[in-house]
Amino acid sequence: MTLFEPITLTGRHVILEPLKHRHHDGLVAAAQDGELWKLWYTSVPAPDGMAAEIDRRLAMQEQGSMLPFTTRLIDPATGGPGRIIGMTTYCNIDAGTPRVEVGYTWNAASVQGTGTNPDSKLLLLRHAFETLGCVAVEFCTHWLNHQSREAIARLGAKQDGVLRSHRRTSDGVLRDTVVFSILEHEWPMVRNGLEHRLAKHR
């Protein structure tokens, strides 16, 4: 068994479960909630590209470089998995250190600002630091994605730097990438901040 095995993580608002092909239709519906693929500074797959994106993420899981999740709301009636609202991953996995990036994350427009994102981040960060023993967790985003940069900073992550002309976007334009990280000794403070934010959404 490797360190980064598929696992289901359950929080207060969301359940993160290992990505499967059967999630396709729910993920398409989630992306259509706000037509997220039309936001030029993000990488949300369009409905006709969702199957290929699932294949891509699962192939990277097979290679050991990614652990992809489907994000679901918790069904208030049953306490079990409810509506699919998006995707997230552990990516750029360095199992030897260990160190990981949390990325390729998107959520349906209708659930943004409802506590689902901090709940998801709390689950991923807690598992990374407290179960996997990571020394650092990294976050990367487009320089022009101010919403994402502000959300990462609110987590308590610190900006490490900017990788200029780092990679090409889907339309071929070179983007600058902003890199943030949380270190192991910073985790207790970050955890307290996330738990405080989530308490407001009870």
mmCIF file of N, CA, C and O in Angstrom, residues 106-168:
data_model
loop_
_atom_site.group_PDB
_atom_site.id
_atom_site.type_symbol
_atom_site.label_atom_id
_atom_site.label_comp_id
_atom_site.label_asym_id
_atom_site.label_seq_id
_atom_site.Cartn_x
_atom_site.Cartn_y
_atom_site.Cartn_z
ATOM 1 N N TRP A 106 -12.679 23.057 -8.131
ATOM 2 C CA TRP A 106 -13.779 23.953 -8.524
ATOM 3 C C TRP A 106 -15.067 23.470 -7.870
ATOM 4 O O TRP A 106 -15.245 22.287 -7.601
ATOM 5 N N ASN A 107 -15.957 24.420 -7.592
ATOM 6 C CA ASN A 107 -17.251 24.128 -6.980
ATOM 7 C C ASN A 107 -18.352 24.878 -7.726
ATOM 8 O O ASN A 107 -18.126 25.983 -8.233
ATOM 9 N N ALA A 108 -19.520 24.288 -7.771
ATOM 10 C CA ALA A 108 -20.675 24.909 -8.409
ATOM 11 C C ALA A 108 -20.922 26.305 -7.845
ATOM 12 O O ALA A 108 -20.715 26.556 -6.653
ATOM 13 N N ALA A 109 -21.370 27.213 -8.706
ATOM 14 C CA ALA A 109 -21.548 28.604 -8.298
ATOM 15 C C ALA A 109 -22.540 28.743 -7.144
ATOM 16 O O ALA A 109 -22.354 29.582 -6.259
ATOM 17 N N SER A 110 -23.572 27.925 -7.113
ATOM 18 C CA SER A 110 -24.627 28.090 -6.110
ATOM 19 C C SER A 110 -24.178 27.745 -4.698
ATOM 20 O O SER A 110 -24.852 28.123 -3.732
ATOM 21 N N VAL A 111 -23.055 27.033 -4.534
ATOM 22 C CA VAL A 111 -22.597 26.678 -3.184
ATOM 23 C C VAL A 111 -21.414 27.523 -2.730
ATOM 24 O O VAL A 111 -20.950 27.383 -1.593
ATOM 25 N N GLN A 112 -20.934 28.406 -3.583
ATOM 26 C CA GLN A 112 -19.809 29.244 -3.193
ATOM 27 C C GLN A 112 -20.254 30.224 -2.110
ATOM 28 O O GLN A 112 -21.309 30.830 -2.196
ATOM 29 N N GLY A 113 -19.444 30.327 -1.062
ATOM 30 C CA GLY A 113 -19.779 31.194 0.063
ATOM 31 C C GLY A 113 -20.656 30.540 1.118
ATOM 32 O O GLY A 113 -21.107 31.219 2.046
ATOM 33 N N THR A 114 -20.884 29.226 1.006
ATOM 34 C CA THR A 114 -21.762 28.534 1.950
ATOM 35 C C THR A 114 -20.992 27.679 2.958
ATOM 36 O O THR A 114 -21.618 26.972 3.751
ATOM 37 N N GLY A 115 -19.672 27.706 2.907
ATOM 38 C CA GLY A 115 -18.868 26.910 3.827
ATOM 39 C C GLY A 115 -18.329 25.633 3.225
ATOM 40 O O GLY A 115 -17.553 24.921 3.877
ATOM 41 N N THR A 116 -18.715 25.332 2.002
ATOM 42 C CA THR A 116 -18.258 24.076 1.401
ATOM 43 C C THR A 116 -16.763 24.095 1.107
ATOM 44 O O THR A 116 -16.087 23.075 1.291
ATOM 45 N N ASN A 117 -16.245 25.233 0.642
ATOM 46 C CA ASN A 117 -14.816 25.275 0.307
ATOM 47 C C ASN A 117 -13.921 25.190 1.543
ATOM 48 O O ASN A 117 -12.985 24.376 1.565
ATOM 49 N N PRO A 118 -14.159 25.985 2.616
ATOM 50 C CA PRO A 118 -13.321 25.802 3.802
ATOM 51 C C PRO A 118 -13.459 24.417 4.423
ATOM 52 O O PRO A 118 -12.490 23.880 4.965
ATOM 53 N N ASP A 119 -14.633 23.812 4.329
ATOM 54 C CA ASP A 119 -14.808 22.455 4.848
ATOM 55 C C ASP A 119 -13.953 21.467 4.058
ATOM 56 O O ASP A 119 -13.280 20.597 4.629
ATOM 57 N N SER A 120 -13.982 21.600 2.737
ATOM 58 C CA SER A 120 -13.157 20.745 1.879
ATOM 59 C C SER A 120 -11.674 20.921 2.187
ATOM 60 O O SER A 120 -10.914 19.945 2.309
ATOM 61 N N LYS A 121 -11.240 22.181 2.342
ATOM 62 C CA LYS A 121 -9.826 22.438 2.628
ATOM 63 C C LYS A 121 -9.433 21.897 4.000
ATOM 64 O O LYS A 121 -8.317 21.367 4.170
ATOM 65 N N LEU A 122 -10.330 22.006 4.977
ATOM 66 C CA LEU A 122 -10.033 21.458 6.304
ATOM 67 C C LEU A 122 -9.833 19.947 6.218
ATOM 68 O O LEU A 122 -8.895 19.399 6.820
ATOM 69 N N LEU A 123 -10.675 19.258 5.467
ATOM 70 C CA LEU A 123 -10.544 17.818 5.312
ATOM 71 C C LEU A 123 -9.217 17.443 4.669
ATOM 72 O O LEU A 123 -8.499 16.544 5.132
ATOM 73 N N LEU A 124 -8.875 18.125 3.570
ATOM 74 C CA LEU A 124 -7.658 17.797 2.837
ATOM 75 C C LEU A 124 -6.409 18.132 3.643
ATOM 76 O O LEU A 124 -5.434 17.362 3.664
ATOM 77 N N LEU A 125 -6.419 19.285 4.304
ATOM 78 C CA LEU A 125 -5.252 19.691 5.085
ATOM 79 C C LEU A 125 -5.079 18.808 6.314
ATOM 80 O O LEU A 125 -3.951 18.409 6.649
ATOM 81 N N ARG A 126 -6.167 18.496 6.998
ATOM 82 C CA ARG A 126 -6.064 17.630 8.179
ATOM 83 C C ARG A 126 -5.499 16.262 7.789
ATOM 84 O O ARG A 126 -4.616 15.718 8.464
ATOM 85 N N HIS A 127 -6.003 15.705 6.705
ATOM 86 C CA HIS A 127 -5.514 14.390 6.268
ATOM 87 C C HIS A 127 -4.040 14.469 5.866
ATOM 88 O O HIS A 127 -3.251 13.575 6.194
ATOM 89 N N ALA A 128 -3.684 15.555 5.173
ATOM 90 C CA ALA A 128 -2.292 15.703 4.722
ATOM 91 C C ALA A 128 -1.329 15.820 5.887
ATOM 92 O O ALA A 128 -0.281 15.149 5.921
ATOM 93 N N PHE A 129 -1.653 16.666 6.868
ATOM 94 C CA PHE A 129 -0.727 16.910 7.972
ATOM 95 C C PHE A 129 -0.821 15.848 9.070
ATOM 96 O O PHE A 129 0.207 15.417 9.599
ATOM 97 N N GLU A 130 -2.038 15.424 9.390
ATOM 98 C CA GLU A 130 -2.215 14.579 10.569
ATOM 99 C C GLU A 130 -2.195 13.082 10.264
ATOM 100 O O GLU A 130 -1.908 12.285 11.161
ATOM 101 N N THR A 131 -2.489 12.701 9.025
ATOM 102 C CA THR A 131 -2.464 11.276 8.664
ATOM 103 C C THR A 131 -1.285 10.937 7.761
ATOM 104 O O THR A 131 -0.569 9.960 8.006
ATOM 105 N N LEU A 132 -1.075 11.760 6.741
ATOM 106 C CA LEU A 132 0.001 11.475 5.790
ATOM 107 C C LEU A 132 1.357 11.989 6.261
ATOM 108 O O LEU A 132 2.389 11.595 5.726
ATOM 109 N N GLY A 133 1.360 12.891 7.256
ATOM 110 C CA GLY A 133 2.614 13.413 7.779
ATOM 111 C C GLY A 133 3.342 14.368 6.851
ATOM 112 O O GLY A 133 4.582 14.449 6.880
ATOM 113 N N CYS A 134 2.594 15.114 6.049
ATOM 114 C CA CYS A 134 3.222 16.058 5.117
ATOM 115 C C CYS A 134 3.934 17.179 5.878
ATOM 116 O O CYS A 134 3.453 17.639 6.915
ATOM 117 N N VAL A 135 5.059 17.613 5.341
ATOM 118 C CA VAL A 135 5.794 18.735 5.926
ATOM 119 C C VAL A 135 5.306 20.063 5.367
ATOM 120 O O VAL A 135 5.549 21.114 5.961
ATOM 121 N N ALA A 136 4.623 20.018 4.223
ATOM 122 C CA ALA A 136 4.096 21.240 3.613
ATOM 123 C C ALA A 136 2.985 20.876 2.642
ATOM 124 O O ALA A 136 2.989 19.794 2.047
ATOM 125 N N VAL A 137 2.030 21.778 2.501
ATOM 126 C CA VAL A 137 0.978 21.662 1.495
ATOM 127 C C VAL A 137 0.994 22.945 0.674
ATOM 128 O O VAL A 137 1.024 24.049 1.219
ATOM 129 N N GLU A 138 0.975 22.780 -0.636
ATOM 130 C CA GLU A 138 1.136 23.897 -1.564
ATOM 131 C C GLU A 138 -0.176 24.197 -2.282
ATOM 132 O O GLU A 138 -1.014 23.311 -2.466
ATOM 133 N N PHE A 139 -0.344 25.452 -2.673
ATOM 134 C CA PHE A 139 -1.474 25.896 -3.487
ATOM 135 C C PHE A 139 -0.931 26.771 -4.604
ATOM 136 O O PHE A 139 -0.074 27.625 -4.350
ATOM 137 N N CYS A 140 -1.440 26.587 -5.821
ATOM 138 C CA CYS A 140 -1.015 27.407 -6.957
ATOM 139 C C CYS A 140 -2.248 27.937 -7.685
ATOM 140 O O CYS A 140 -3.258 27.242 -7.779
ATOM 141 N N THR A 141 -2.138 29.151 -8.205
ATOM 142 C CA THR A 141 -3.249 29.711 -8.955
ATOM 143 C C THR A 141 -2.750 30.745 -9.957
ATOM 144 O O THR A 141 -1.610 31.213 -9.881
ATOM 145 N N HIS A 142 -3.605 31.066 -10.901
ATOM 146 C CA HIS A 142 -3.309 32.078 -11.927
ATOM 147 C C HIS A 142 -3.126 33.439 -11.250
ATOM 148 O O HIS A 142 -3.890 33.817 -10.351
ATOM 149 N N TRP A 143 -2.137 34.189 -11.685
ATOM 150 C CA TRP A 143 -1.886 35.528 -11.149
ATOM 151 C C TRP A 143 -3.133 36.402 -11.224
ATOM 152 O O TRP A 143 -3.404 37.208 -10.323
ATOM 153 N N LEU A 144 -3.934 36.237 -12.272
ATOM 154 C CA LEU A 144 -5.105 37.089 -12.465
ATOM 155 C C LEU A 144 -6.371 36.529 -11.816
ATOM 156 O O LEU A 144 -7.423 37.164 -11.888
ATOM 157 N N ASN A 145 -6.270 35.371 -11.178
ATOM 158 C CA ASN A 145 -7.436 34.806 -10.494
ATOM 159 C C ASN A 145 -7.461 35.345 -9.065
ATOM 160 O O ASN A 145 -7.073 34.681 -8.109
ATOM 161 N N HIS A 146 -7.934 36.571 -8.941
ATOM 162 C CA HIS A 146 -7.898 37.256 -7.645
ATOM 163 C C HIS A 146 -8.802 36.571 -6.621
ATOM 164 O O HIS A 146 -8.480 36.543 -5.429
ATOM 165 N N GLN A 147 -9.930 36.008 -7.068
ATOM 166 C CA GLN A 147 -10.827 35.308 -6.143
ATOM 167 C C GLN A 147 -10.107 34.122 -5.503
ATOM 168 O O GLN A 147 -10.187 33.909 -4.289
ATOM 169 N N SER A 148 -9.386 33.360 -6.310
ATOM 170 C CA SER A 148 -8.658 32.206 -5.797
ATOM 171 C C SER A 148 -7.511 32.632 -4.890
ATOM 172 O O SER A 148 -7.290 32.043 -3.816
ATOM 173 N N ARG A 149 -6.786 33.671 -5.284
ATOM 174 C CA ARG A 149 -5.665 34.144 -4.465
ATOM 175 C C ARG A 149 -6.151 34.607 -3.092
ATOM 176 O O ARG A 149 -5.531 34.304 -2.069
ATOM 177 N N GLU A 150 -7.264 35.322 -3.067
ATOM 178 C CA GLU A 150 -7.806 35.798 -1.789
ATOM 179 C C GLU A 150 -8.290 34.633 -0.935
ATOM 180 O O GLU A 150 -8.095 34.626 0.289
ATOM 181 N N ALA A 151 -8.897 33.625 -1.573
ATOM 182 C CA ALA A 151 -9.387 32.467 -0.826
ATOM 183 C C ALA A 151 -8.232 31.686 -0.208
ATOM 184 O O ALA A 151 -8.316 31.223 0.935
ATOM 185 N N ILE A 152 -7.141 31.535 -0.961
ATOM 186 C CA ILE A 152 -5.974 30.814 -0.446
ATOM 187 C C ILE A 152 -5.353 31.578 0.715
ATOM 188 O O ILE A 152 -4.982 30.996 1.742
ATOM 189 N N ALA A 153 -5.253 32.883 0.577
ATOM 190 C CA ALA A 153 -4.681 33.700 1.654
ATOM 191 C C ALA A 153 -5.542 33.620 2.909
ATOM 192 O O ALA A 153 -5.012 33.606 4.031
ATOM 193 N N ARG A 154 -6.875 33.547 2.747
ATOM 194 C CA ARG A 154 -7.763 33.447 3.904
ATOM 195 C C ARG A 154 -7.561 32.148 4.671
ATOM 196 O O ARG A 154 -7.851 32.072 5.864
ATOM 197 N N LEU A 155 -7.063 31.129 3.985
ATOM 198 C CA LEU A 155 -6.773 29.873 4.674
ATOM 199 C C LEU A 155 -5.667 30.042 5.704
ATOM 200 O O LEU A 155 -5.583 29.284 6.666
ATOM 201 N N GLY A 156 -4.796 31.030 5.477
ATOM 202 C CA GLY A 156 -3.614 31.188 6.305
ATOM 203 C C GLY A 156 -2.350 30.785 5.585
ATOM 204 O O GLY A 156 -1.260 30.770 6.168
ATOM 205 N N ALA A 157 -2.473 30.435 4.297
ATOM 206 C CA ALA A 157 -1.291 30.096 3.505
ATOM 207 C C ALA A 157 -0.486 31.359 3.222
ATOM 208 O O ALA A 157 -1.031 32.455 3.119
ATOM 209 N N LYS A 158 0.826 31.196 3.101
ATOM 210 C CA LYS A 158 1.715 32.315 2.820
ATOM 211 C C LYS A 158 2.220 32.233 1.387
ATOM 212 O O LYS A 158 2.511 31.152 0.883
ATOM 213 N N GLN A 159 2.317 33.386 0.752
ATOM 214 C CA GLN A 159 2.775 33.419 -0.634
ATOM 215 C C GLN A 159 4.276 33.194 -0.694
ATOM 216 O O GLN A 159 5.050 33.905 -0.058
ATOM 217 N N ASP A 160 4.674 32.172 -1.464
ATOM 218 C CA ASP A 160 6.093 31.856 -1.633
ATOM 219 C C ASP A 160 6.726 32.643 -2.773
ATOM 220 O O ASP A 160 7.901 32.974 -2.725
ATOM 221 N N GLY A 161 5.942 32.896 -3.826
ATOM 222 C CA GLY A 161 6.507 33.615 -4.956
ATOM 223 C C GLY A 161 5.632 33.488 -6.184
ATOM 224 O O GLY A 161 4.522 32.944 -6.129
ATOM 225 N N VAL A 162 6.132 34.013 -7.299
ATOM 226 C CA VAL A 162 5.413 33.988 -8.570
ATOM 227 C C VAL A 162 6.310 33.346 -9.620
ATOM 228 O O VAL A 162 7.464 33.761 -9.798
ATOM 229 N N LEU A 163 5.795 32.321 -10.285
ATOM 230 C CA LEU A 163 6.499 31.674 -11.393
ATOM 231 C C LEU A 163 6.012 32.327 -12.679
ATOM 232 O O LEU A 163 4.882 32.110 -13.105
ATOM 233 N N ARG A 164 6.859 33.140 -13.275
ATOM 234 C CA ARG A 164 6.451 33.921 -14.442
ATOM 235 C C ARG A 164 6.554 33.087 -15.708
ATOM 236 O O ARG A 164 7.460 32.279 -15.869
ATOM 237 N N SER A 165 5.568 33.291 -16.613
ATOM 238 C CA SER A 165 5.462 32.492 -17.849
ATOM 239 C C SER A 165 5.607 31.011 -17.515
ATOM 240 O O SER A 165 6.363 30.270 -18.132
ATOM 241 N N HIS A 166 4.816 30.584 -16.546
ATOM 242 C CA HIS A 166 4.976 29.241 -15.976
ATOM 243 C C HIS A 166 4.379 28.143 -16.837
ATOM 244 O O HIS A 166 4.960 27.090 -17.016
ATOM 245 N N ARG A 167 3.161 28.384 -17.351
ATOM 246 C CA ARG A 167 2.512 27.370 -18.179
ATOM 247 C C ARG A 167 1.496 28.034 -19.088
ATOM 248 O O ARG A 167 1.109 29.184 -18.864
ATOM 249 N N ARG A 168 1.052 27.289 -20.087
ATOM 250 C CA ARG A 168 0.064 27.830 -21.016
ATOM 251 C C ARG A 168 -1.345 27.448 -20.584
ATOM 252 O O ARG A 168 -1.586 26.334 -20.137
#
